[in-house]
Amino acid sequence: MVQKAKILLVDDRPENLLALEAILSALDQTLVRASSGEEALKALLTDDFAVILLDVQMPGMDGFETAAHIKRRERTRDIPIIFLTAINHGPHHTFRGYAAGAVDYISKPFDPWVLRAKVSVFVELYMKNCQLREQAALLRLQLEGGGKPAVGAAKEPAGLLAELSARLAAVEEQAEALSKQLDDESADAAAVATAAHLERKLTGLRRALDALEPGTGNGANSVPSQN
């Protein structure tokens, strides 16, 4: 079963949170509410999120301050943040949002279709990264076993390598399709950069897997690490 991605919705007004849930429910992911910056930071301590929708105007800790805290934490610094604001103070206000680490800055009222499309891109990137980590973990088990299947595994080394290769090929195909989609839609620079980073990691993992194939003459020490 594919685990659903979590999307963090941060707004001090319940009606706004309800509207966001109605818009994003079609994505069939897990929507998590936070009614303040403090509550959002608390949620980020324990859960991983694909993207954060963050209201700018909130009492106490506003969106800019909340984003600054998120970007200072190593665990959360790479989570995409989409700022939502009902007030348009001009280019300077927008620039402040991007300077705080946002990948996008949307003024209310916004087009529900556009918002859903933007969020779906980051959800898809997050899911591809999860798949990549799974492939890397399987490969690591193979290496730690010295070329033997993990304890309790029924597959021979050649069969395990074939399965890993097939799974990786499926992720590679999906990543390529996503990159083409981003190019076609002139997506946000942050989304394009994240997709490119994912492709680089996939390339490294493919090289590592190829190095394990019989007859390559390469040992486990030649396999590049996946960071």
JSON list of C-alpha atoms in Angstrom, two decimals:
[
{"chain": "A", "resi": 1, "resn": "MET", "atom": "CA", "xyz": [0.00, 0.00, 0.00]},
{"chain": "A", "resi": 2, "resn": "VAL", "atom": "CA", "xyz": [1.34, 3.42, -0.98]},
{"chain": "A", "resi": 3, "resn": "GLN", "atom": "CA", "xyz": [1.45, 5.73, 2.00]},
{"chain": "A", "resi": 4, "resn": "LYS", "atom": "CA", "xyz": [-0.31, 9.04, 1.53]},
{"chain": "A", "resi": 5, "resn": "ALA", "atom": "CA", "xyz": [1.62, 12.29, 1.67]},
{"chain": "A", "resi": 6, "resn": "LYS", "atom": "CA", "xyz": [0.85, 14.81, 4.40]},
{"chain": "A", "resi": 7, "resn": "ILE", "atom": "CA", "xyz": [0.01, 18.42, 3.57]},
{"chain": "A", "resi": 8, "resn": "LEU", "atom": "CA", "xyz": [0.17, 21.01, 6.36]},
{"chain": "A", "resi": 9, "resn": "LEU", "atom": "CA", "xyz": [-2.47, 23.75, 6.27]},
{"chain": "A", "resi": 10, "resn": "VAL", "atom": "CA", "xyz": [-1.71, 26.73, 8.52]},
{"chain": "A", "resi": 11, "resn": "ASP", "atom": "CA", "xyz": [-4.31, 29.46, 9.05]},
{"chain": "A", "resi": 12, "resn": "ASP", "atom": "CA", "xyz": [-5.79, 31.06, 12.18]},
{"chain": "A", "resi": 13, "resn": "ARG", "atom": "CA", "xyz": [-9.30, 31.18, 10.65]},
{"chain": "A", "resi": 14, "resn": "PRO", "atom": "CA", "xyz": [-11.27, 27.88, 10.70]},
{"chain": "A", "resi": 15, "resn": "GLU", "atom": "CA", "xyz": [-13.30, 28.85, 7.63]},
{"chain": "A", "resi": 16, "resn": "ASN", "atom": "CA", "xyz": [-10.10, 29.27, 5.61]},
{"chain": "A", "resi": 17, "resn": "LEU", "atom": "CA", "xyz": [-8.86, 25.85, 6.72]},
{"chain": "A", "resi": 18, "resn": "LEU", "atom": "CA", "xyz": [-12.20, 24.36, 5.76]},
{"chain": "A", "resi": 19, "resn": "ALA", "atom": "CA", "xyz": [-11.98, 25.96, 2.31]},
{"chain": "A", "resi": 20, "resn": "LEU", "atom": "CA", "xyz": [-8.44, 24.61, 1.78]},
{"chain": "A", "resi": 21, "resn": "GLU", "atom": "CA", "xyz": [-9.56, 21.13, 2.77]},
{"chain": "A", "resi": 22, "resn": "ALA", "atom": "CA", "xyz": [-12.43, 21.30, 0.28]},
{"chain": "A", "resi": 23, "resn": "ILE", "atom": "CA", "xyz": [-10.06, 22.36, -2.50]},
{"chain": "A", "resi": 24, "resn": "LEU", "atom": "CA", "xyz": [-7.35, 19.78, -1.77]},
{"chain": "A", "resi": 25, "resn": "SER", "atom": "CA", "xyz": [-9.56, 16.81, -0.83]},
{"chain": "A", "resi": 26, "resn": "ALA", "atom": "CA", "xyz": [-9.53, 15.68, -4.48]},
{"chain": "A", "resi": 27, "resn": "LEU", "atom": "CA", "xyz": [-5.79, 14.93, -4.17]},
{"chain": "A", "resi": 28, "resn": "ASP", "atom": "CA", "xyz": [-6.65, 12.12, -1.72]},
{"chain": "A", "resi": 29, "resn": "GLN", "atom": "CA", "xyz": [-3.75, 12.92, 0.63]},
{"chain": "A", "resi": 30, "resn": "THR", "atom": "CA", "xyz": [-3.61, 13.47, 4.39]},
{"chain": "A", "resi": 31, "resn": "LEU", "atom": "CA", "xyz": [-4.48, 17.07, 5.30]},
{"chain": "A", "resi": 32, "resn": "VAL", "atom": "CA", "xyz": [-3.22, 18.31, 8.67]},
{"chain": "A", "resi": 33, "resn": "ARG", "atom": "CA", "xyz": [-4.60, 21.50, 10.26]},
{"chain": "A", "resi": 34, "resn": "ALA", "atom": "CA", "xyz": [-2.66, 24.05, 12.29]},
{"chain": "A", "resi": 35, "resn": "SER", "atom": "CA", "xyz": [-4.32, 27.22, 13.56]},
{"chain": "A", "resi": 36, "resn": "SER", "atom": "CA", "xyz": [-1.12, 29.08, 14.46]},
{"chain": "A", "resi": 37, "resn": "GLY", "atom": "CA", "xyz": [2.59, 29.21, 13.68]},
{"chain": "A", "resi": 38, "resn": "GLU", "atom": "CA", "xyz": [3.36, 27.58, 17.02]},
{"chain": "A", "resi": 39, "resn": "GLU", "atom": "CA", "xyz": [0.96, 24.71, 16.30]},
{"chain": "A", "resi": 40, "resn": "ALA", "atom": "CA", "xyz": [2.53, 24.25, 12.85]},
{"chain": "A", "resi": 41, "resn": "LEU", "atom": "CA", "xyz": [6.05, 24.02, 14.29]},
{"chain": "A", "resi": 42, "resn": "LYS", "atom": "CA", "xyz": [4.84, 21.45, 16.81]},
{"chain": "A", "resi": 43, "resn": "ALA", "atom": "CA", "xyz": [3.35, 19.30, 14.02]},
{"chain": "A", "resi": 44, "resn": "LEU", "atom": "CA", "xyz": [6.63, 19.51, 12.10]},
{"chain": "A", "resi": 45, "resn": "LEU", "atom": "CA", "xyz": [8.53, 18.00, 15.03]},
{"chain": "A", "resi": 46, "resn": "THR", "atom": "CA", "xyz": [7.01, 14.56, 14.52]},
{"chain": "A", "resi": 47, "resn": "ASP", "atom": "CA", "xyz": [5.60, 14.31, 10.99]},
{"chain": "A", "resi": 48, "resn": "ASP", "atom": "CA", "xyz": [7.04, 14.63, 7.48]},
{"chain": "A", "resi": 49, "resn": "PHE", "atom": "CA", "xyz": [5.15, 16.83, 5.04]},
{"chain": "A", "resi": 50, "resn": "ALA", "atom": "CA", "xyz": [5.19, 17.11, 1.26]},
{"chain": "A", "resi": 51, "resn": "VAL", "atom": "CA", "xyz": [4.26, 20.82, 1.25]},
{"chain": "A", "resi": 52, "resn": "ILE", "atom": "CA", "xyz": [3.08, 23.55, 3.63]},
{"chain": "A", "resi": 53, "resn": "LEU", "atom": "CA", "xyz": [0.33, 26.07, 2.85]},
{"chain": "A", "resi": 54, "resn": "LEU", "atom": "CA", "xyz": [1.01, 28.97, 5.17]},
{"chain": "A", "resi": 55, "resn": "ASP", "atom": "CA", "xyz": [-1.15, 32.02, 5.82]},
{"chain": "A", "resi": 56, "resn": "VAL", "atom": "CA", "xyz": [0.87, 35.24, 6.11]},
{"chain": "A", "resi": 57, "resn": "GLN", "atom": "CA", "xyz": [-1.43, 37.29, 8.35]},
{"chain": "A", "resi": 58, "resn": "MET", "atom": "CA", "xyz": [-1.75, 35.48, 11.69]},
{"chain": "A", "resi": 59, "resn": "PRO", "atom": "CA", "xyz": [-1.83, 36.86, 15.23]},
{"chain": "A", "resi": 60, "resn": "GLY", "atom": "CA", "xyz": [1.27, 36.25, 17.31]},
{"chain": "A", "resi": 61, "resn": "MET", "atom": "CA", "xyz": [3.78, 34.41, 15.11]},
{"chain": "A", "resi": 62, "resn": "ASP", "atom": "CA", "xyz": [2.96, 35.43, 11.53]},
{"chain": "A", "resi": 63, "resn": "GLY", "atom": "CA", "xyz": [3.70, 33.44, 8.38]},
{"chain": "A", "resi": 64, "resn": "PHE", "atom": "CA", "xyz": [7.09, 35.06, 7.75]},
{"chain": "A", "resi": 65, "resn": "GLU", "atom": "CA", "xyz": [8.34, 34.26, 11.25]},
{"chain": "A", "resi": 66, "resn": "THR", "atom": "CA", "xyz": [6.94, 30.73, 11.07]},
{"chain": "A", "resi": 67, "resn": "ALA", "atom": "CA", "xyz": [8.70, 30.14, 7.75]},
{"chain": "A", "resi": 68, "resn": "ALA", "atom": "CA", "xyz": [11.97, 31.42, 9.21]},
{"chain": "A", "resi": 69, "resn": "HIS", "atom": "CA", "xyz": [11.75, 28.85, 12.01]},
{"chain": "A", "resi": 70, "resn": "ILE", "atom": "CA", "xyz": [10.95, 26.09, 9.51]},
{"chain": "A", "resi": 71, "resn": "LYS", "atom": "CA", "xyz": [13.94, 26.94, 7.33]},
{"chain": "A", "resi": 72, "resn": "ARG", "atom": "CA", "xyz": [16.30, 27.03, 10.31]},
{"chain": "A", "resi": 73, "resn": "ARG", "atom": "CA", "xyz": [15.54, 23.43, 11.24]},
{"chain": "A", "resi": 74, "resn": "GLU", "atom": "CA", "xyz": [17.55, 20.80, 9.41]},
{"chain": "A", "resi": 75, "resn": "ARG", "atom": "CA", "xyz": [14.61, 18.38, 9.46]},
{"chain": "A", "resi": 76, "resn": "THR", "atom": "CA", "xyz": [12.20, 20.80, 7.78]},
{"chain": "A", "resi": 77, "resn": "ARG", "atom": "CA", "xyz": [14.30, 23.25, 5.78]},
{"chain": "A", "resi": 78, "resn": "ASP", "atom": "CA", "xyz": [13.62, 21.55, 2.44]},
{"chain": "A", "resi": 79, "resn": "ILE", "atom": "CA", "xyz": [9.83, 21.34, 2.76]},
{"chain": "A", "resi": 80, "resn": "PRO", "atom": "CA", "xyz": [8.22, 23.57, 0.10]},
{"chain": "A", "resi": 81, "resn": "ILE", "atom": "CA", "xyz": [6.19, 26.47, 1.52]},
{"chain": "A", "resi": 82, "resn": "ILE", "atom": "CA", "xyz": [3.36, 28.18, -0.38]},
{"chain": "A", "resi": 83, "resn": "PHE", "atom": "CA", "xyz": [2.38, 31.49, 1.20]},
{"chain": "A", "resi": 84, "resn": "LEU", "atom": "CA", "xyz": [-1.29, 32.51, 1.12]},
{"chain": "A", "resi": 85, "resn": "THR", "atom": "CA", "xyz": [-2.27, 36.10, 1.83]},
{"chain": "A", "resi": 86, "resn": "ALA", "atom": "CA", "xyz": [-5.43, 38.20, 1.65]},
{"chain": "A", "resi": 87, "resn": "ILE", "atom": "CA", "xyz": [-3.42, 41.42, 1.53]},
{"chain": "A", "resi": 88, "resn": "ASN", "atom": "CA", "xyz": [-1.34, 42.57, -1.42]},
{"chain": "A", "resi": 89, "resn": "HIS", "atom": "CA", "xyz": [1.21, 45.14, -0.33]},
{"chain": "A", "resi": 90, "resn": "GLY", "atom": "CA", "xyz": [3.01, 45.14, -3.66]},
{"chain": "A", "resi": 91, "resn": "PRO", "atom": "CA", "xyz": [6.35, 43.72, -4.87]},
{"chain": "A", "resi": 92, "resn": "HIS", "atom": "CA", "xyz": [8.19, 44.42, -1.61]},
{"chain": "A", "resi": 93, "resn": "HIS", "atom": "CA", "xyz": [5.74, 42.29, 0.38]},
{"chain": "A", "resi": 94, "resn": "THR", "atom": "CA", "xyz": [5.96, 39.50, -2.20]},
{"chain": "A", "resi": 95, "resn": "PHE", "atom": "CA", "xyz": [9.76, 39.63, -2.17]},
{"chain": "A", "resi": 96, "resn": "ARG", "atom": "CA", "xyz": [9.70, 39.26, 1.62]},
{"chain": "A", "resi": 97, "resn": "GLY", "atom": "CA", "xyz": [7.75, 36.04, 1.18]},
{"chain": "A", "resi": 98, "resn": "TYR", "atom": "CA", "xyz": [10.30, 34.58, -1.23]},
{"chain": "A", "resi": 99, "resn": "ALA", "atom": "CA", "xyz": [13.15, 35.78, 0.99]},
{"chain": "A", "resi": 100, "resn": "ALA", "atom": "CA", "xyz": [11.57, 33.86, 3.87]},
{"chain": "A", "resi": 101, "resn": "GLY", "atom": "CA", "xyz": [11.91, 30.66, 1.85]},
{"chain": "A", "resi": 102, "resn": "ALA", "atom": "CA", "xyz": [8.58, 30.34, 0.06]},
{"chain": "A", "resi": 103, "resn": "VAL", "atom": "CA", "xyz": [8.43, 28.56, -3.30]},
{"chain": "A", "resi": 104, "resn": "ASP", "atom": "CA", "xyz": [5.26, 30.44, -4.22]},
{"chain": "A", "resi": 105, "resn": "TYR", "atom": "CA", "xyz": [3.21, 33.41, -3.02]},
{"chain": "A", "resi": 106, "resn": "ILE", "atom": "CA", "xyz": [-0.52, 33.40, -3.78]},
{"chain": "A", "resi": 107, "resn": "SER", "atom": "CA", "xyz": [-2.97, 36.20, -3.06]},
{"chain": "A", "resi": 108, "resn": "LYS", "atom": "CA", "xyz": [-6.53, 35.47, -1.97]},
{"chain": "A", "resi": 109, "resn": "PRO", "atom": "CA", "xyz": [-8.98, 34.92, -3.47]},
{"chain": "A", "resi": 110, "resn": "PHE", "atom": "CA", "xyz": [-7.08, 32.34, -5.54]},
{"chain": "A", "resi": 111, "resn": "ASP", "atom": "CA", "xyz": [-8.13, 29.97, -8.29]},
{"chain": "A", "resi": 112, "resn": "PRO", "atom": "CA", "xyz": [-8.83, 26.57, -6.64]},
{"chain": "A", "resi": 113, "resn": "TRP", "atom": "CA", "xyz": [-7.68, 24.71, -9.76]},
{"chain": "A", "resi": 114, "resn": "VAL", "atom": "CA", "xyz": [-4.35, 26.55, -9.83]},
{"chain": "A", "resi": 115, "resn": "LEU", "atom": "CA", "xyz": [-3.70, 25.97, -6.14]},
{"chain": "A", "resi": 116, "resn": "ARG", "atom": "CA", "xyz": [-4.56, 22.28, -6.40]},
{"chain": "A", "resi": 117, "resn": "ALA", "atom": "CA", "xyz": [-2.28, 21.89, -9.44]},
{"chain": "A", "resi": 118, "resn": "LYS", "atom": "CA", "xyz": [0.64, 23.56, -7.66]},
{"chain": "A", "resi": 119, "resn": "VAL", "atom": "CA", "xyz": [0.22, 21.42, -4.55]},
{"chain": "A", "resi": 120, "resn": "SER", "atom": "CA", "xyz": [-0.09, 18.23, -6.61]},
{"chain": "A", "resi": 121, "resn": "VAL", "atom": "CA", "xyz": [3.33, 18.86, -8.18]},
{"chain": "A", "resi": 122, "resn": "PHE", "atom": "CA", "xyz": [5.02, 18.98, -4.79]},
{"chain": "A", "resi": 123, "resn": "VAL", "atom": "CA", "xyz": [3.10, 15.95, -3.59]},
{"chain": "A", "resi": 124, "resn": "GLU", "atom": "CA", "xyz": [4.27, 14.00, -6.62]},
{"chain": "A", "resi": 125, "resn": "LEU", "atom": "CA", "xyz": [7.88, 15.07, -6.07]},
{"chain": "A", "resi": 126, "resn": "TYR", "atom": "CA", "xyz": [7.62, 14.02, -2.44]},
{"chain": "A", "resi": 127, "resn": "MET", "atom": "CA", "xyz": [6.27, 10.58, -3.38]},
{"chain": "A", "resi": 128, "resn": "LYS", "atom": "CA", "xyz": [9.09, 10.07, -5.90]},
{"chain": "A", "resi": 129, "resn": "ASN", "atom": "CA", "xyz": [11.65, 10.92, -3.23]},
{"chain": "A", "resi": 130, "resn": "CYS", "atom": "CA", "xyz": [10.03, 8.38, -0.89]},
{"chain": "A", "resi": 131, "resn": "GLN", "atom": "CA", "xyz": [10.26, 5.72, -3.60]},
{"chain": "A", "resi": 132, "resn": "LEU", "atom": "CA", "xyz": [13.90, 6.62, -4.16]},
{"chain": "A", "resi": 133, "resn": "ARG", "atom": "CA", "xyz": [14.70, 6.23, -0.46]},
{"chain": "A", "resi": 134, "resn": "GLU", "atom": "CA", "xyz": [13.02, 2.81, -0.52]},
{"chain": "A", "resi": 135, "resn": "GLN", "atom": "CA", "xyz": [15.20, 1.68, -3.44]},
{"chain": "A", "resi": 136, "resn": "ALA", "atom": "CA", "xyz": [18.31, 3.00, -1.70]},
{"chain": "A", "resi": 137, "resn": "ALA", "atom": "CA", "xyz": [17.41, 1.09, 1.49]},
{"chain": "A", "resi": 138, "resn": "LEU", "atom": "CA", "xyz": [16.99, -2.16, -0.45]},
{"chain": "A", "resi": 139, "resn": "LEU", "atom": "CA", "xyz": [20.30, -1.60, -2.18]},
{"chain": "A", "resi": 140, "resn": "ARG", "atom": "CA", "xyz": [21.99, -0.90, 1.16]},
{"chain": "A", "resi": 141, "resn": "LEU", "atom": "CA", "xyz": [20.67, -4.19, 2.55]},
{"chain": "A", "resi": 142, "resn": "GLN", "atom": "CA", "xyz": [22.09, -5.97, -0.46]},
{"chain": "A", "resi": 143, "resn": "LEU", "atom": "CA", "xyz": [25.51, -4.39, 0.07]},
{"chain": "A", "resi": 144, "resn": "GLU", "atom": "CA", "xyz": [25.57, -5.04, 3.82]},
{"chain": "A", "resi": 145, "resn": "GLY", "atom": "CA", "xyz": [24.79, -8.69, 3.12]},
{"chain": "A", "resi": 146, "resn": "GLY", "atom": "CA", "xyz": [27.92, -8.98, 0.99]},
{"chain": "A", "resi": 147, "resn": "GLY", "atom": "CA", "xyz": [25.98, -9.79, -2.13]},
{"chain": "A", "resi": 148, "resn": "LYS", "atom": "CA", "xyz": [23.61, -12.15, -0.32]},
{"chain": "A", "resi": 149, "resn": "PRO", "atom": "CA", "xyz": [19.88, -11.64, 0.22]},
{"chain": "A", "resi": 150, "resn": "ALA", "atom": "CA", "xyz": [18.81, -10.18, 3.55]},
{"chain": "A", "resi": 151, "resn": "VAL", "atom": "CA", "xyz": [17.88, -12.54, 6.38]},
{"chain": "A", "resi": 152, "resn": "GLY", "atom": "CA", "xyz": [14.51, -14.12, 5.72]},
{"chain": "A", "resi": 153, "resn": "ALA", "atom": "CA", "xyz": [14.52, -13.12, 2.03]},
{"chain": "A", "resi": 154, "resn": "ALA", "atom": "CA", "xyz": [13.53, -15.82, -0.42]},
{"chain": "A", "resi": 155, "resn": "LYS", "atom": "CA", "xyz": [15.19, -14.32, -3.48]},
{"chain": "A", "resi": 156, "resn": "GLU", "atom": "CA", "xyz": [18.69, -15.17, -4.75]},
{"chain": "A", "resi": 157, "resn": "PRO", "atom": "CA", "xyz": [21.09, -12.22, -5.28]},
{"chain": "A", "resi": 158, "resn": "ALA", "atom": "CA", "xyz": [20.44, -12.17, -9.04]},
{"chain": "A", "resi": 159, "resn": "GLY", "atom": "CA", "xyz": [16.70, -12.14, -8.47]},
{"chain": "A", "resi": 160, "resn": "LEU", "atom": "CA", "xyz": [16.94, -9.36, -5.91]},
{"chain": "A", "resi": 161, "resn": "LEU", "atom": "CA", "xyz": [19.06, -7.27, -8.27]},
{"chain": "A", "resi": 162, "resn": "ALA", "atom": "CA", "xyz": [16.53, -7.81, -11.05]},
{"chain": "A", "resi": 163, "resn": "GLU", "atom": "CA", "xyz": [13.69, -6.72, -8.77]},
{"chain": "A", "resi": 164, "resn": "LEU", "atom": "CA", "xyz": [15.62, -3.62, -7.64]},
{"chain": "A", "resi": 165, "resn": "SER", "atom": "CA", "xyz": [16.39, -2.75, -11.24]},
{"chain": "A", "resi": 166, "resn": "ALA", "atom": "CA", "xyz": [12.74, -3.10, -12.26]},
{"chain": "A", "resi": 167, "resn": "ARG", "atom": "CA", "xyz": [11.55, -0.94, -9.36]},
{"chain": "A", "resi": 168, "resn": "LEU", "atom": "CA", "xyz": [14.16, 1.70, -10.11]},
{"chain": "A", "resi": 169, "resn": "ALA", "atom": "CA", "xyz": [13.20, 1.71, -13.79]},
{"chain": "A", "resi": 170, "resn": "ALA", "atom": "CA", "xyz": [9.59, 2.44, -12.83]},
{"chain": "A", "resi": 171, "resn": "VAL", "atom": "CA", "xyz": [10.68, 5.38, -10.66]},
{"chain": "A", "resi": 172, "resn": "GLU", "atom": "CA", "xyz": [12.99, 6.65, -13.42]},
{"chain": "A", "resi": 173, "resn": "GLU", "atom": "CA", "xyz": [10.13, 6.57, -15.93]},
{"chain": "A", "resi": 174, "resn": "GLN", "atom": "CA", "xyz": [7.82, 8.49, -13.59]},
{"chain": "A", "resi": 175, "resn": "ALA", "atom": "CA", "xyz": [10.52, 11.05, -12.77]},
{"chain": "A", "resi": 176, "resn": "GLU", "atom": "CA", "xyz": [11.18, 11.63, -16.48]},
{"chain": "A", "resi": 177, "resn": "ALA", "atom": "CA", "xyz": [7.47, 12.14, -17.14]},
{"chain": "A", "resi": 178, "resn": "LEU", "atom": "CA", "xyz": [7.23, 14.56, -14.22]},
{"chain": "A", "resi": 179, "resn": "SER", "atom": "CA", "xyz": [10.21, 16.57, -15.49]},
{"chain": "A", "resi": 180, "resn": "LYS", "atom": "CA", "xyz": [8.60, 16.88, -18.90]},
{"chain": "A", "resi": 181, "resn": "GLN", "atom": "CA", "xyz": [5.35, 17.99, -17.28]},
{"chain": "A", "resi": 182, "resn": "LEU", "atom": "CA", "xyz": [7.16, 20.69, -15.30]},
{"chain": "A", "resi": 183, "resn": "ASP", "atom": "CA", "xyz": [8.87, 21.93, -18.47]},
{"chain": "A", "resi": 184, "resn": "ASP", "atom": "CA", "xyz": [5.59, 22.04, -20.35]},
{"chain": "A", "resi": 185, "resn": "GLU", "atom": "CA", "xyz": [3.80, 23.96, -17.61]},
{"chain": "A", "resi": 186, "resn": "SER", "atom": "CA", "xyz": [6.63, 26.43, -16.92]},
{"chain": "A", "resi": 187, "resn": "ALA", "atom": "CA", "xyz": [6.50, 25.43, -13.28]},
{"chain": "A", "resi": 188, "resn": "ASP", "atom": "CA", "xyz": [8.07, 27.19, -10.33]},
{"chain": "A", "resi": 189, "resn": "ALA", "atom": "CA", "xyz": [11.85, 27.24, -10.30]},
{"chain": "A", "resi": 190, "resn": "ALA", "atom": "CA", "xyz": [11.90, 25.44, -6.95]},
{"chain": "A", "resi": 191, "resn": "ALA", "atom": "CA", "xyz": [9.84, 22.54, -8.30]},
{"chain": "A", "resi": 192, "resn": "VAL", "atom": "CA", "xyz": [12.08, 22.23, -11.37]},
{"chain": "A", "resi": 193, "resn": "ALA", "atom": "CA", "xyz": [15.19, 22.27, -9.18]},
{"chain": "A", "resi": 194, "resn": "THR", "atom": "CA", "xyz": [13.75, 19.60, -6.90]},
{"chain": "A", "resi": 195, "resn": "ALA", "atom": "CA", "xyz": [12.92, 17.40, -9.89]},
{"chain": "A", "resi": 196, "resn": "ALA", "atom": "CA", "xyz": [16.46, 17.84, -11.25]},
{"chain": "A", "resi": 197, "resn": "HIS", "atom": "CA", "xyz": [17.90, 16.86, -7.86]},
{"chain": "A", "resi": 198, "resn": "LEU", "atom": "CA", "xyz": [15.70, 13.75, -7.85]},
{"chain": "A", "resi": 199, "resn": "GLU", "atom": "CA", "xyz": [16.95, 12.78, -11.32]},
{"chain": "A", "resi": 200, "resn": "ARG", "atom": "CA", "xyz": [20.58, 13.16, -10.21]},
{"chain": "A", "resi": 201, "resn": "LYS", "atom": "CA", "xyz": [19.96, 10.86, -7.25]},
{"chain": "A", "resi": 202, "resn": "LEU", "atom": "CA", "xyz": [18.27, 8.34, -9.52]},
{"chain": "A", "resi": 203, "resn": "THR", "atom": "CA", "xyz": [21.28, 8.40, -11.85]},
{"chain": "A", "resi": 204, "resn": "GLY", "atom": "CA", "xyz": [23.63, 7.71, -8.94]},
{"chain": "A", "resi": 205, "resn": "LEU", "atom": "CA", "xyz": [21.44, 4.86, -7.73]},
{"chain": "A", "resi": 206, "resn": "ARG", "atom": "CA", "xyz": [21.34, 3.36, -11.22]},
{"chain": "A", "resi": 207, "resn": "ARG", "atom": "CA", "xyz": [25.15, 3.43, -11.40]},
{"chain": "A", "resi": 208, "resn": "ALA", "atom": "CA", "xyz": [25.34, 1.74, -8.01]},
{"chain": "A", "resi": 209, "resn": "LEU", "atom": "CA", "xyz": [22.94, -0.97, -9.10]},
{"chain": "A", "resi": 210, "resn": "ASP", "atom": "CA", "xyz": [24.79, -1.55, -12.37]},
{"chain": "A", "resi": 211, "resn": "ALA", "atom": "CA", "xyz": [28.03, -1.94, -10.41]},
{"chain": "A", "resi": 212, "resn": "LEU", "atom": "CA", "xyz": [26.52, -4.93, -8.58]},
{"chain": "A", "resi": 213, "resn": "GLU", "atom": "CA", "xyz": [25.68, -6.80, -11.77]},
{"chain": "A", "resi": 214, "resn": "PRO", "atom": "CA", "xyz": [27.75, -9.98, -12.25]},
{"chain": "A", "resi": 215, "resn": "GLY", "atom": "CA", "xyz": [30.76, -9.50, -14.51]},
{"chain": "A", "resi": 216, "resn": "THR", "atom": "CA", "xyz": [31.23, -5.81, -13.83]},
{"chain": "A", "resi": 217, "resn": "GLY", "atom": "CA", "xyz": [34.29, -6.44, -11.69]},
{"chain": "A", "resi": 218, "resn": "ASN", "atom": "CA", "xyz": [33.21, -3.78, -9.20]},
{"chain": "A", "resi": 219, "resn": "GLY", "atom": "CA", "xyz": [32.93, -4.38, -5.50]},
{"chain": "A", "resi": 220, "resn": "ALA", "atom": "CA", "xyz": [30.63, -2.90, -2.91]},
{"chain": "A", "resi": 221, "resn": "ASN", "atom": "CA", "xyz": [33.18, -0.24, -2.08]},
{"chain": "A", "resi": 222, "resn": "SER", "atom": "CA", "xyz": [32.80, 1.25, -5.55]},
{"chain": "A", "resi": 223, "resn": "VAL", "atom": "CA", "xyz": [29.12, 2.03, -5.05]},
{"chain": "A", "resi": 224, "resn": "PRO", "atom": "CA", "xyz": [28.45, 5.75, -4.65]},
{"chain": "A", "resi": 225, "resn": "SER", "atom": "CA", "xyz": [26.57, 6.85, -1.55]},
{"chain": "A", "resi": 226, "resn": "GLN", "atom": "CA", "xyz": [23.04, 8.25, -1.80]},
{"chain": "A", "resi": 227, "resn": "ASN", "atom": "CA", "xyz": [22.80, 11.48, 0.18]}
]
